[in-house]
């Protein structure tokens, strides 16, 4: 009986010792786990801080990038508008220069036409002057002939007047005018004949007037 009690006591001692060892081991494990957990927590907090910092930095960088992009876009829009305005002004200037060139070309062509027309007119004037000189010469010659013929015609008409009782009216420049008196026939007629008619026809008209 005593041996059994001793045996149980020894077993209890061994179990207690084993439990202490297990408890110590568990305590060490828990302590180690707690340390690891604390380390992990610290690392997690540090990671979270890094993530938060990175997020804030990323947000700041994103905001800065947006500001830079907005500024660049504004500059691009400004330069584009300025370029478009300059292009429109340049296009207007080009159109104005083209219109001026067309006007110059048109005026140059017109001036050339005027010069050519003036040459033609001057040549025509020379031709007309020559023709006019010829006509004036011919007219002068005709007038000279008429002037020479007038005294002869007047003498002849004077003779006709004596023979036919014709009284001439020399106040008419462009016509042969006068009156015929035939007292024995009780005839008294006035007449006017164009000077430009042939002499034969003038004589015929006078005799026709005399004969009635």
CSV table of C-alpha atoms in Angstrom, one decimal, residues 90-193:
chain,number,residue,atom,x,y,z
A,90,UNK,CA,-1.7,86.1,-92.2
A,91,UNK,CA,-4.5,84.8,-94.4
A,92,UNK,CA,-6.1,88.2,-94.5
A,93,UNK,CA,-2.7,89.8,-95.5
A,94,UNK,CA,-2.2,87.1,-98.2
A,95,UNK,CA,-5.6,87.8,-99.6
A,96,UNK,CA,-5.0,91.6,-99.5
A,97,UNK,CA,-1.6,91.1,-101.3
A,98,UNK,CA,-3.3,88.8,-103.8
A,99,UNK,CA,-6.0,91.4,-104.4
A,100,UNK,CA,-3.4,94.1,-104.7
A,101,UNK,CA,-1.4,92.0,-107.2
A,102,UNK,CA,-4.6,91.4,-109.2
A,103,UNK,CA,-5.3,95.2,-109.2
A,104,UNK,CA,-1.7,95.9,-110.2
A,105,UNK,CA,-1.9,93.3,-113.0
A,106,UNK,CA,-5.3,94.7,-114.1
A,107,UNK,CA,-4.0,98.3,-114.0
A,108,UNK,CA,-0.8,97.3,-115.8
A,109,UNK,CA,-2.9,95.6,-118.5
A,110,UNK,CA,-5.2,98.6,-118.7
A,111,UNK,CA,-2.2,100.9,-119.0
A,112,UNK,CA,-0.8,98.8,-121.8
A,113,UNK,CA,-4.1,98.8,-123.6
A,114,UNK,CA,-4.3,102.6,-123.1
A,115,UNK,CA,-0.8,103.0,-124.5
A,116,UNK,CA,-1.6,100.8,-127.5
A,117,UNK,CA,-4.9,102.7,-128.0
A,118,UNK,CA,-3.1,106.0,-127.8
A,119,UNK,CA,-0.6,104.8,-130.5
A,120,UNK,CA,-3.5,103.8,-132.7
A,121,UNK,CA,-5.2,107.1,-132.1
A,122,UNK,CA,-2.0,109.0,-132.9
A,123,UNK,CA,-1.6,107.0,-136.0
A,124,UNK,CA,-5.2,107.6,-137.0
A,125,UNK,CA,-4.7,111.3,-136.3
A,126,UNK,CA,-1.8,111.4,-138.6
A,127,UNK,CA,-3.8,109.5,-141.2
A,128,UNK,CA,-6.8,111.8,-140.7
A,129,UNK,CA,-4.6,114.9,-140.9
A,130,UNK,CA,-3.1,113.6,-144.2
A,131,UNK,CA,-6.6,112.8,-145.5
A,132,UNK,CA,-7.9,116.2,-144.3
A,133,UNK,CA,-5.0,118.0,-145.9
A,134,UNK,CA,-5.8,116.2,-149.2
A,135,UNK,CA,-9.5,117.1,-148.8
A,136,UNK,CA,-8.7,120.7,-147.9
A,137,UNK,CA,-6.4,120.9,-150.9
A,138,UNK,CA,-9.2,119.5,-153.1
A,139,UNK,CA,-11.7,121.9,-151.6
A,140,UNK,CA,-9.3,124.8,-152.1
A,141,UNK,CA,-8.8,123.8,-155.7
A,142,UNK,CA,-12.6,123.6,-156.2
A,143,UNK,CA,-13.0,127.0,-154.5
A,144,UNK,CA,-10.3,128.4,-156.8
A,145,UNK,CA,-12.1,127.0,-159.8
A,146,UNK,CA,-15.4,128.4,-158.6
A,147,UNK,CA,-13.8,131.7,-157.9
A,148,UNK,CA,-12.4,131.8,-161.4
A,149,UNK,CA,-15.7,130.7,-162.8
A,150,UNK,CA,-17.9,133.3,-161.0
A,151,UNK,CA,-16.8,136.3,-163.1
A,152,UNK,CA,-17.3,134.3,-166.3
A,153,UNK,CA,-20.7,133.1,-165.1
A,154,UNK,CA,-21.6,136.6,-164.1
A,155,UNK,CA,-20.6,137.9,-167.5
A,156,UNK,CA,-22.6,135.2,-169.2
A,157,UNK,CA,-25.5,135.8,-166.9
A,158,UNK,CA,-25.2,139.5,-167.6
A,159,UNK,CA,-25.4,138.8,-171.3
A,160,UNK,CA,-28.3,136.4,-170.7
A,161,UNK,CA,-29.9,139.2,-168.6
A,162,UNK,CA,-29.6,141.6,-171.5
A,163,UNK,CA,-31.0,139.1,-173.8
A,164,UNK,CA,-33.7,137.7,-171.5
A,165,UNK,CA,-34.4,140.6,-169.2
A,166,UNK,CA,-33.0,138.7,-166.1
A,167,UNK,CA,-32.2,140.7,-163.1
A,168,UNK,CA,-29.7,138.9,-160.8
A,169,UNK,CA,-29.8,139.1,-157.0
A,170,UNK,CA,-26.2,138.7,-155.8
A,171,UNK,CA,-27.2,138.8,-152.2
A,172,UNK,CA,-27.7,135.0,-152.2
A,173,UNK,CA,-24.3,133.4,-151.6
A,174,UNK,CA,-25.3,129.7,-152.0
A,175,UNK,CA,-27.7,130.1,-154.9
A,176,UNK,CA,-28.2,131.8,-158.2
A,177,UNK,CA,-31.2,134.0,-157.6
A,178,UNK,CA,-33.0,136.8,-159.5
A,179,UNK,CA,-36.1,137.6,-161.4
A,180,UNK,CA,-37.2,137.3,-165.0
A,181,UNK,CA,-39.4,140.1,-166.6
A,182,UNK,CA,-41.0,139.7,-170.0
A,183,UNK,CA,-43.3,142.7,-170.3
A,184,UNK,CA,-44.6,141.7,-173.7
A,185,UNK,CA,-45.8,138.5,-172.2
A,186,UNK,CA,-46.8,140.1,-168.9
A,187,UNK,CA,-44.4,137.6,-167.2
A,188,UNK,CA,-42.5,138.4,-163.9
A,189,UNK,CA,-41.0,135.5,-162.1
A,190,UNK,CA,-38.5,135.1,-159.2
A,191,UNK,CA,-36.1,132.2,-159.1
A,192,UNK,CA,-33.3,130.6,-157.1
A,193,UNK,CA,-31.1,127.8,-158.4
